[in-house]
Every structure is written in C-alpha cells, then in structure tokens.
Coordinates of C-alpha atoms (C1' of nucleotides) in Angstrom, one line a residue:
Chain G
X6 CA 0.0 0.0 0.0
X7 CA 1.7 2.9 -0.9
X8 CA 0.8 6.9 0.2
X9 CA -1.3 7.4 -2.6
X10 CA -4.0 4.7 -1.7
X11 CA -3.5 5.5 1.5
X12 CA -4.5 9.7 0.7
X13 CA -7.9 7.8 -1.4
X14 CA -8.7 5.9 1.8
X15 CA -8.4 8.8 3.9
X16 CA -10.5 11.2 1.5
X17 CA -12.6 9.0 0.6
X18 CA -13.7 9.1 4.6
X19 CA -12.9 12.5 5.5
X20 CA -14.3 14.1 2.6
X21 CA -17.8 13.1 3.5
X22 CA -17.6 16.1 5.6
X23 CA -16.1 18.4 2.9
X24 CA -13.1 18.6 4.1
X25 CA -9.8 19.4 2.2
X26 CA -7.3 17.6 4.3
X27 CA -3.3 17.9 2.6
X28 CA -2.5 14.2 3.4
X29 CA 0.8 14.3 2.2
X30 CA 1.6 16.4 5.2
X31 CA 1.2 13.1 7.1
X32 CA 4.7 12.2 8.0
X33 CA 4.6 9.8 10.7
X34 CA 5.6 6.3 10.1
X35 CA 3.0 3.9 9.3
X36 CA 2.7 0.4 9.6
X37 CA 0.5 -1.8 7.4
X38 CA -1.7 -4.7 8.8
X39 CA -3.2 -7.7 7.0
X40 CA -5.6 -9.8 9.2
X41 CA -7.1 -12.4 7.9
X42 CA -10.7 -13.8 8.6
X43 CA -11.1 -14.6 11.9
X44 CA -7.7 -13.3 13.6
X45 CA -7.3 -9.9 15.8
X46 CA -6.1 -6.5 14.9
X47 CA -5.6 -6.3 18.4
X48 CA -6.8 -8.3 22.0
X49 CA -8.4 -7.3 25.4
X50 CA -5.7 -5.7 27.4
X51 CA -3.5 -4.9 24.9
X52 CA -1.4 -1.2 24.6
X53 CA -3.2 0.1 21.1
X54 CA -2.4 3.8 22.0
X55 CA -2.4 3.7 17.7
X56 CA -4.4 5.3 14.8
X57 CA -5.8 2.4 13.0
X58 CA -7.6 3.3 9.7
X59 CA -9.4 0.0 8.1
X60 CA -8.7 0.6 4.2
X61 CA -11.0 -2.9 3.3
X62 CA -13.0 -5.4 4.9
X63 CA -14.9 -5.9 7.9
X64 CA -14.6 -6.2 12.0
X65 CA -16.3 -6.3 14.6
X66 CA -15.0 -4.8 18.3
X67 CA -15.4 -8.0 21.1
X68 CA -14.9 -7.8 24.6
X69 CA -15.2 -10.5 26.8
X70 CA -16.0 -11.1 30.4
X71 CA -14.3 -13.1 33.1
X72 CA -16.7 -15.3 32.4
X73 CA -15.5 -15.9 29.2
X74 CA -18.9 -14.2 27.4
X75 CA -18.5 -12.2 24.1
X76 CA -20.0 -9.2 23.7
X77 CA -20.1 -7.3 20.2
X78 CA -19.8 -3.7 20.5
X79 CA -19.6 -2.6 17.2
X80 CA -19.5 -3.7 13.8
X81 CA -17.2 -1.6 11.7
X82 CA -17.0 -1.6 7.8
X83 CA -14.1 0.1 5.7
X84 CA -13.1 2.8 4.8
X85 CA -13.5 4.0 8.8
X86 CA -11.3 5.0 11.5
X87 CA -10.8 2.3 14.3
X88 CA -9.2 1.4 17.3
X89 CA -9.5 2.4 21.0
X90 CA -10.4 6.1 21.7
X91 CA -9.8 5.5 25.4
X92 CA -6.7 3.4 24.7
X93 CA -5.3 6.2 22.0
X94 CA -5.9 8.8 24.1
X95 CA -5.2 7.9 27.6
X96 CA -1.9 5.3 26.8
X97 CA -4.1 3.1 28.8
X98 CA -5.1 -0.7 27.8
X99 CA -8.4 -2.0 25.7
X100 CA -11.0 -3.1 26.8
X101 CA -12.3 -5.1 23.7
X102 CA -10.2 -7.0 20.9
X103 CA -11.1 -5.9 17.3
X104 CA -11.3 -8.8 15.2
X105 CA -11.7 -8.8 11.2
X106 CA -14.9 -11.0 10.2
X107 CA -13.5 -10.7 6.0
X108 CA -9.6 -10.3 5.2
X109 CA -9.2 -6.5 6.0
X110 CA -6.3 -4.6 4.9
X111 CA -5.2 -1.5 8.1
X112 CA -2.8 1.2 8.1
X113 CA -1.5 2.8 12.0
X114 CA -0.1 5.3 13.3
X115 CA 1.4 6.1 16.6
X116 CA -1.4 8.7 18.3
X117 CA 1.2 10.9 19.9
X118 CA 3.0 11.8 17.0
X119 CA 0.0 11.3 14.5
X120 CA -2.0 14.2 16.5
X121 CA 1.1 16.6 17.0
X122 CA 1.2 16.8 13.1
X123 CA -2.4 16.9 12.6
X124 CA -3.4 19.2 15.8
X125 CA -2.1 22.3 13.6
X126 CA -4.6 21.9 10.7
X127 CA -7.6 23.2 11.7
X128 CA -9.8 21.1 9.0
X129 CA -8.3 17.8 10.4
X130 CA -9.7 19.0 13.9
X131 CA -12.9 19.3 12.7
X132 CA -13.1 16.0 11.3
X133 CA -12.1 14.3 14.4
X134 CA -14.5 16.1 16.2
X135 CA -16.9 15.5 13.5
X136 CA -15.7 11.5 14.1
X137 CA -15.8 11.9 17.6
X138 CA -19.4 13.4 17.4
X139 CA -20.5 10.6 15.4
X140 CA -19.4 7.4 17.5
X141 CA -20.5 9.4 20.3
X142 CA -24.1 9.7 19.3
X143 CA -24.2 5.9 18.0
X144 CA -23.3 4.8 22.0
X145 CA -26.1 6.9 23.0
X146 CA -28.5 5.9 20.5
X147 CA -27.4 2.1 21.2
X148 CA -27.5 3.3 25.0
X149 CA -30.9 4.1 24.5
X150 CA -32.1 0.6 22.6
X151 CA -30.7 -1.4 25.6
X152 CA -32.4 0.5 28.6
X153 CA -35.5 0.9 26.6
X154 CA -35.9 -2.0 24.2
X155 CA -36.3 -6.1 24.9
X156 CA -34.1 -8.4 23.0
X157 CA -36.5 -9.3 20.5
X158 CA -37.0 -5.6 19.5
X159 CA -33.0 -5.4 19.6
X160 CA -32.9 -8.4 17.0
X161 CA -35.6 -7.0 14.7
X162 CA -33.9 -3.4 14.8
X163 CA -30.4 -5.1 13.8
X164 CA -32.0 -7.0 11.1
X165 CA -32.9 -3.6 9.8
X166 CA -30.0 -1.6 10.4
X167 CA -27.7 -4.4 9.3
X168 CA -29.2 -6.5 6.7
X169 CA -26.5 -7.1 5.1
X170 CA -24.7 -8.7 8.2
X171 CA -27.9 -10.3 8.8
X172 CA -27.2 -13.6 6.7
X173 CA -23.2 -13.1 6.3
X174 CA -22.3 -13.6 10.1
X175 CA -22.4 -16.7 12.5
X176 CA -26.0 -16.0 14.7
X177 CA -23.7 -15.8 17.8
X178 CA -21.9 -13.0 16.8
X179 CA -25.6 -11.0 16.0
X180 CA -26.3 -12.6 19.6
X181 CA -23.5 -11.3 21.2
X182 CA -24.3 -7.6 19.7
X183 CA -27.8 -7.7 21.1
X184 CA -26.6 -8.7 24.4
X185 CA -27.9 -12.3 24.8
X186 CA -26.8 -15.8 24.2
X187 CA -27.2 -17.7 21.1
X188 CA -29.8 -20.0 22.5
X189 CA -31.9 -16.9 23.6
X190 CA -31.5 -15.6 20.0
X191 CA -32.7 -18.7 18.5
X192 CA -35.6 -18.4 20.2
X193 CA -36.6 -15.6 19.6
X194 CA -35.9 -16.7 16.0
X195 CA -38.3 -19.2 16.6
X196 CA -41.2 -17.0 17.9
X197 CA -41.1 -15.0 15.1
X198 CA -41.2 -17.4 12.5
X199 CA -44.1 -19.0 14.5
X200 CA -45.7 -15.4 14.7
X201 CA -44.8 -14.3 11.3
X202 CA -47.5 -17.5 9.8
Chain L
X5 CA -25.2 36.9 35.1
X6 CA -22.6 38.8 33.2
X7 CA -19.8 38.0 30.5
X8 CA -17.0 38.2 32.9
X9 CA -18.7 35.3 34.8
X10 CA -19.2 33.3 32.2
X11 CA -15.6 33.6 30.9
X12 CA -14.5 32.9 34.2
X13 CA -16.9 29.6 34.5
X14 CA -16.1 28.4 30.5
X15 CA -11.9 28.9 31.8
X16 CA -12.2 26.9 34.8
X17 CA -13.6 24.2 32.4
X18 CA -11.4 24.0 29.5
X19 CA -8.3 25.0 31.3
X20 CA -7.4 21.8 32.7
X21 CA -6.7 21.1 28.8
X22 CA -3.9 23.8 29.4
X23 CA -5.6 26.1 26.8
X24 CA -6.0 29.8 26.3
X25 CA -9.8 30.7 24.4
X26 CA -10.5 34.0 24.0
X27 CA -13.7 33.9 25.2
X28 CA -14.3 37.6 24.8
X29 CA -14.9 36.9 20.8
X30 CA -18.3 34.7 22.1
X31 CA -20.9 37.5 20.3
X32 CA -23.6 34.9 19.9
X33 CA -26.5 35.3 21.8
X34 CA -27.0 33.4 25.3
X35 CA -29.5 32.9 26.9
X36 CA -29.7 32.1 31.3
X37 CA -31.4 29.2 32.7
X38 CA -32.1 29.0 36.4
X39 CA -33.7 25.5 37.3
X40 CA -34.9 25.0 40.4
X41 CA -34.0 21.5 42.0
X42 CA -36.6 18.5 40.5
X43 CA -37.2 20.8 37.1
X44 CA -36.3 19.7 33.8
X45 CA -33.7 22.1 31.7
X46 CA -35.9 20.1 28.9
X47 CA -37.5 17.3 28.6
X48 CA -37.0 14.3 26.1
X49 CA -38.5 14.3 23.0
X50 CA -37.8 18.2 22.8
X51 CA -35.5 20.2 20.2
X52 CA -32.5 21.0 21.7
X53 CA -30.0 22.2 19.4
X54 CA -28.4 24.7 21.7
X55 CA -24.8 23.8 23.7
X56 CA -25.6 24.5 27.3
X57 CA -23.6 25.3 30.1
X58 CA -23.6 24.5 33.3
X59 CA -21.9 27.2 35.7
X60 CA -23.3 25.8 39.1
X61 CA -25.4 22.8 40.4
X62 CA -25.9 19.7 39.9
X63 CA -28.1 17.5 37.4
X64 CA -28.6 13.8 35.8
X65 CA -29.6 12.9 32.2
X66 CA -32.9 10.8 32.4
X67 CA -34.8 9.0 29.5
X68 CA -38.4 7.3 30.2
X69 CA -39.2 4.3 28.5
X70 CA -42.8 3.8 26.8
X71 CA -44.2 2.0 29.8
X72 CA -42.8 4.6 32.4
X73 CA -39.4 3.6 33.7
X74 CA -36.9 5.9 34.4
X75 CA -33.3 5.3 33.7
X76 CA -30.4 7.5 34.4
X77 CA -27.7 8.0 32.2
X78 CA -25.2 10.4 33.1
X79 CA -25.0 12.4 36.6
X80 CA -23.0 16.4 35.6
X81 CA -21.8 18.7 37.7
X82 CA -21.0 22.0 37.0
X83 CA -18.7 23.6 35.9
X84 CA -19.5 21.4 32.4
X85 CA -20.7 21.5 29.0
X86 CA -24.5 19.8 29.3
X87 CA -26.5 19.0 26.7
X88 CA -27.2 16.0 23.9
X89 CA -24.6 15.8 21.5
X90 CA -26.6 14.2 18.7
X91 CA -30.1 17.4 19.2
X92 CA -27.4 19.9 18.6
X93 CA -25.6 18.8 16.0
X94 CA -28.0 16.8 14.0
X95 CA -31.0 19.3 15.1
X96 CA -33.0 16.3 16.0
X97 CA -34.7 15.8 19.3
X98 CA -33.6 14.8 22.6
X99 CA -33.5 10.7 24.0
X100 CA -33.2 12.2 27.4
X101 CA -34.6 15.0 29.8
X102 CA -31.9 17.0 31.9
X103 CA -33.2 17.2 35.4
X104 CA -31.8 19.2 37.9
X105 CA -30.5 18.0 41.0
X106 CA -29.9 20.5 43.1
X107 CA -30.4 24.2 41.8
X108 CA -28.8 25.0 39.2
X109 CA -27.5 28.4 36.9
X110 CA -27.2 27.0 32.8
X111 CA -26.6 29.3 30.1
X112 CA -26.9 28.6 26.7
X113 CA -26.0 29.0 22.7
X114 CA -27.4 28.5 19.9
X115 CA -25.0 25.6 18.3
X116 CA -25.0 26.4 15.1
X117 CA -24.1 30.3 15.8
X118 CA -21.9 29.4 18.2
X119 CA -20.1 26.3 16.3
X120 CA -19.6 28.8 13.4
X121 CA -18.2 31.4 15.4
X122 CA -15.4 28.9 17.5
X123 CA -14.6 26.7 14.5
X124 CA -12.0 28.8 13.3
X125 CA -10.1 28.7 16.6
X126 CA -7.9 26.1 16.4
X127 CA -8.0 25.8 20.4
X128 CA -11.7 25.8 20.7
X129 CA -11.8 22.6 18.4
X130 CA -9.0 20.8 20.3
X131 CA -10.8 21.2 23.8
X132 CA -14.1 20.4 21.8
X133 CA -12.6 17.0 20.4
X134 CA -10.9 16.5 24.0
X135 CA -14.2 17.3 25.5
X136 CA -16.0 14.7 22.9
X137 CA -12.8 12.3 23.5
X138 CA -14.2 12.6 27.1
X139 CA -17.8 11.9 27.1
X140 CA -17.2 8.8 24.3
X141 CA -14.9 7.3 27.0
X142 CA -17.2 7.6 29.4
X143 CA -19.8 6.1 27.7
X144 CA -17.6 3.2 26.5
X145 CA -16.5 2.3 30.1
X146 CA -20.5 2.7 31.5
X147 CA -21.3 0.4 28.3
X148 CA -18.2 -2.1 29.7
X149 CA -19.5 -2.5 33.1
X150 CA -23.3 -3.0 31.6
X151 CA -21.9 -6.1 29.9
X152 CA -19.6 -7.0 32.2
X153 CA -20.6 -7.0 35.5
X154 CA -23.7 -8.0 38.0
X155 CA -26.3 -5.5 39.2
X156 CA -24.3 -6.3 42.6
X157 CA -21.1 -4.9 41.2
X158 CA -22.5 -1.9 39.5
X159 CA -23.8 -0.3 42.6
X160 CA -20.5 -1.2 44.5
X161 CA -18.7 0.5 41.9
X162 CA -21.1 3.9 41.8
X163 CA -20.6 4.2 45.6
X164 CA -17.0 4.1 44.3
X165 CA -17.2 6.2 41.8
X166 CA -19.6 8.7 43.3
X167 CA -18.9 8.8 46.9
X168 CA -20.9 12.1 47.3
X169 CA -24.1 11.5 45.4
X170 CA -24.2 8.4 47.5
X171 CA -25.9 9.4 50.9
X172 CA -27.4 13.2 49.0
X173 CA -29.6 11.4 46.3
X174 CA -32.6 9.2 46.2
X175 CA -31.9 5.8 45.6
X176 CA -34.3 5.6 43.0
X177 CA -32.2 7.4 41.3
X178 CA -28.8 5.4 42.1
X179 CA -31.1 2.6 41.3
X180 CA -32.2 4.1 37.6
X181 CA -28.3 4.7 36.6
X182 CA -27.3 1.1 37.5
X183 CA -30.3 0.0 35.3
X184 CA -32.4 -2.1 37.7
X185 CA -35.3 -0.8 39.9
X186 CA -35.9 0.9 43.5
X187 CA -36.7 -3.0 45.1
X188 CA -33.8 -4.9 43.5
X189 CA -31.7 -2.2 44.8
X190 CA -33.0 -2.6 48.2
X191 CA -32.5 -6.1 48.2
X192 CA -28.9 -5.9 46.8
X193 CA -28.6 -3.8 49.9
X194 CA -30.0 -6.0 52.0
X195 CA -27.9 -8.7 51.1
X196 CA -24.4 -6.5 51.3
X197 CA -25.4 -5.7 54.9
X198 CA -25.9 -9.1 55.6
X199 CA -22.9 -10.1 54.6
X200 CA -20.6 -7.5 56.3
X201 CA -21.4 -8.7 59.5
Chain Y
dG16 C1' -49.2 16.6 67.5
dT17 C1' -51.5 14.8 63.4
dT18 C1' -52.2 14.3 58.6
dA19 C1' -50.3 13.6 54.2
dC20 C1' -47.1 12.1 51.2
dC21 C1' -43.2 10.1 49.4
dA22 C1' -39.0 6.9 50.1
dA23 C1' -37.4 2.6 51.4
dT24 C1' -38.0 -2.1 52.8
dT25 C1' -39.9 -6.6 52.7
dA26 C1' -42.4 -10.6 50.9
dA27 C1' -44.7 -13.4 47.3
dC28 C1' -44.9 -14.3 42.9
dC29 C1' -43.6 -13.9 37.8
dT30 C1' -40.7 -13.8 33.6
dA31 C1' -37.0 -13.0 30.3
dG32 C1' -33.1 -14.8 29.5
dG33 C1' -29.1 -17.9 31.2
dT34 C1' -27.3 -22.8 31.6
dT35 C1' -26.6 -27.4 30.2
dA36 C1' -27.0 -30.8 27.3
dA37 C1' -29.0 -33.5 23.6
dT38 C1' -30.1 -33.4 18.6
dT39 C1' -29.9 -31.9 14.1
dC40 C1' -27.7 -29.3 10.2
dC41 C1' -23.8 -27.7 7.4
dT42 C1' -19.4 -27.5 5.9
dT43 C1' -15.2 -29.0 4.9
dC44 C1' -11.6 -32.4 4.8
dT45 C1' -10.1 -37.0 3.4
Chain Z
dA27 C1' -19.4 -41.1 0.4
dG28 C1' -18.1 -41.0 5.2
dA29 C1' -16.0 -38.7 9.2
dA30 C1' -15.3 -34.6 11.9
dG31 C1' -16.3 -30.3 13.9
dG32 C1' -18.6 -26.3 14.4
dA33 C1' -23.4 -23.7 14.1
dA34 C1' -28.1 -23.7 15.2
dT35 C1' -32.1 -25.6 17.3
dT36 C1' -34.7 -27.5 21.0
dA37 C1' -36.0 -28.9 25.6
dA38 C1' -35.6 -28.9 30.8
dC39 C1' -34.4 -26.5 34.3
dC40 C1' -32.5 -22.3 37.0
dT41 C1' -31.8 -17.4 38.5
dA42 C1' -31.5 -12.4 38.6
dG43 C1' -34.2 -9.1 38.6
dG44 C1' -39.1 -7.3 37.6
dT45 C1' -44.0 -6.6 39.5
dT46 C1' -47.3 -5.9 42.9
dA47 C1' -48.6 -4.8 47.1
dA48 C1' -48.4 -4.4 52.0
dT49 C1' -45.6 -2.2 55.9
dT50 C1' -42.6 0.9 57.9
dG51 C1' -40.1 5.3 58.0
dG52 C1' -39.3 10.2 57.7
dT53 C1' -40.4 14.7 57.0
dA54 C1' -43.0 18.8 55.5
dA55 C1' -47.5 21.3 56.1
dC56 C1' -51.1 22.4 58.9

DNA sequence: GTTACCAATTAACCTAGGTTAATTCCTTCT
DNA sequence: AGAAGGAATTAACCTAGGTTAATTGGTAAC
C-alpha cells in the first residue's frame, strides 16, 4: 500500500464532511496490517495507544468477560477509523479486541505523534470532532435501545440496520451484539417465525 | 449573570486542557437558565439544538421508556458543557430529559451560531474534540461494566465512583443509573449488609 | 401533634433470559 | 461417500431481577 492509496482511503472518509485535508503532510511512520478472517487487529488488554484506519473489509469490536462471554460492541466496515479512543488517548489498555470477520487490509499510526502533526490543521480538527461526534451519538443511540428495548425488539432493529450482516455472520456473533446468548436468540428466531404464519 | 462570569466559569472548564480561548470573541446570543431542583432544563422528545452550560449545580440525564421507567444516564456537575450531542448537531430531538438536582444556573447558545463562530479557533476545536474524546470514553467504560458485570457490582462501583451522590440522592435514582429498579436495589442492599457482619 | 405524602423495605410471585445438554444441520476435509 | 467439527435448534431447568402490594419510616405542612 503505498501513500497514494492510503490519501484515497483517507478522503474518501474525510471528505464526507467536505473537508480538504493535505495528506501528504502526514509524516509519521506507518505500519500496514493484513488480518485475515477470523484473527485480531488487536486483544483485550492490549497497549493500542495507535491510529488504526481499516482501508478494506470488515470487523467487529469484542470484549469479553471473566466469564468468558462475548460481547459485540460494534460492527465496523471500511473505509473507517478504528481502534481504542480511550486506549489512543489515555496510553491506557483496551477493553475489547477488534477482530476482522473478511480479510481486512489496516494502516497505523502512533497517536502521539499522529496528533502533533495533525493538531495544527484546523480542517483535520474538525473532522475528528466530526468522528468523535458521530461514535458518540451511536453509543447513546445504542444506550438508548438497551435500557428501553427487549431483545427481540434489539434483533428485529439489527435485522434492519444491518441486513447485510444479517445472513453473512455466524447467529452468535448478531447474539453477542444484542446482548444475549445464542440460545436466547434462537428463540426468539423461533417465535417470530411461528408469529410471522 | 454577566460575560466576565461566564468567561470565568467556561476557563475553569477548559483549562485543565492547558488552553487559552478568547472567550471575549463569544458574540452569539446566550441565553440564562435557572432551574430549580426537581425541574427539567428540557425534557426528552424536545428540540435542543443549543450547547448549554452548566456554571453551578448539579443534574442527571434521564430517559423514560414507553411504559414509564426511568433510567439514568449520566450524573453532571458544573462547571460542564451539558447537553445532547446528537439534538445539537443533528438538530434532531432529545432521548433524554436534563433534570436538575440541586439548583442549578445553565446558560446557553445557539449551536449552530456558536459552532460557526469557534470553529476557526484552532484551540476551541482541540478542547471540543478532547471534551468529545471525554464523554465517548465515558460512555464506553458505562457500556463495559453494563456487559460486564452484575447488578451487585454496579452499585459497589457507583458508591465508588460517586462517593458524594451516595448518601445526597434518592436511591431511586442510584437505582435508575445502574439500570435495575428501587426494590432490587434494596435487596442488593440488604444482602451486602448481611454479609458485612 | 397529626395528617399527608413520598422513600425505602420486605415478601410473594412472575418472567426474560441464562445454563446445560442432547439433537440436528452444514461444511469441509479425506 | 463418510467422518469430523462447528453452528443452530430445541428442551428442561435455573436465576437475577421485575412486578405488585403491604408495611414501615421520615419529613413537610397544617
């Protein structure tokens, strides 16, 4: 991947907001990642105090508990920003593993150095805020479907907000993102298709 | 209140990110709240595209689901930047009421006005992303211990986390931020006192 | 002091979803 | 085609927390 593609990514992203960024400023090394189906951009507990910008393919962002329970916060699809705000930001560790569910292509950058280039340009502030705004408002919004909504309601909105996961991912994984097991989501599978006559 | 106040209040805030704003520029107009403990700054389901302040006091953020229940968000004490993200910058209405807690003095802007007025200051949009950085964290640990942990551990933690709300507040309201109700919050009680003896 | 009202506790019962485990389906590998 | 291993379903049982309602406190208003 060379800086070219890496500008297209970028823009293609950023420039949702009509914003003119001068990539070629960017000057801070970057390392590419290829994950494969299945494996992790990063675990659980890790340091990821990185930049991580998802050029292709898909993940989803998994945290587990002592337990050993999943739970899917987020689905992501390229081209997006990803990683660990809190982990970026503070130098601390994750608290969920991002791992790709299709081959996904990544580019990082170290956060420290990646922000003390970008903090002088005032369009690239405005589309991190513009960033930050946005994941901000989906936690509230998915905030709001937990506290208000029962799981069935949670599976029917998902089916409609993501129908094109709907039949490409393993049912545990759509459990795991509504918050129950995989034998409550069959279920309610099952009630619906029973309804639904 | 008057401008010198209000520069005074917004400093105190955005200071501890080690930044100068020249507050004096702020020509938009503001408006002054004064909400008397109990009373609602507004009320969910309203339009509230304004970014409010809040100079003294104390107040939680509190959505009502269809059949009635109350659940608890966020508690904010001043000096802060109150509001809902997603009404002010997608003008779109409000998930959640903001209730005040004690008595409290808000003013407010009108976002847009205000946004276009502060997004050419470069350190206006750094404390606004580290301000956004802020809340998103917060929401991603709140989300974290949803998933993680037991209704049990939730409450030790708030009396953690919020020594001082712990013996002022109803515990209705403790109860509606850990996301259970008034009676399964006494019991949990119950139970810890049990057990410290 | 007494009434009124709301907050908290307690108890009895209910339900959504968790747990375990057996069964059936699908792939994929040989 | 047959074997192997994971994904989904189904059934039986369990539990945390919800619901309702009665009881006890606490405090503000008269």
């Amino acid at each position: 991947m060379d800086r070219t593609q890496l500008k297209n990514s970028f823009e293609a992203y950023f420039n949702e907001w009509g914003y003119e960024i001068d990539w070629q400023r960017l000057t801070v090394p970057m390392d590419v990642h290829v994950i494969r189906k299945g494996d992790y951009l990063f675990q659980q507990g890790d340091f990821a105090n990185r930049l991580y910008f998802l050029h292709s393919g898909l993940v989803r962002y998994v945290s587990v508990s002592d337990e050993g329970k999943e739970f899917t916060q987020t689905f992501a699809k390229s081209p997006r920003i990803i990683g660990s705000t809190k982990a970026m930001v503070t130098g601390s560790t994750v608290l969920f593993g991002i791992q790709a569910l299709e081959d996904c292509m990544v580019s990082s950058y170290p956060w420290q150095a990646f922000y003390a280039q970008m903090r002088q340009d005032i369009g690239f502030l405005e589309c991190y805020a513009k960033f930050l705004e946005r994941i901000f408002m989906t936690k509230e919004e998915r905030e709001n479907a937990f506290v208000k909504y029962s799981a069935e309601r949670r599976y029917l909105d998902f089916c409609m907000t993501y129908p094109e996961l709907k039949n490409t991912i393993p049912q545990q994984q759509i459990a795991s993102y509504i918050g129950i097991t995989p034998v409550a989501l069959s279920r309610i599978r099952q009630k619906l298709k029973l309804g639904r006559r």
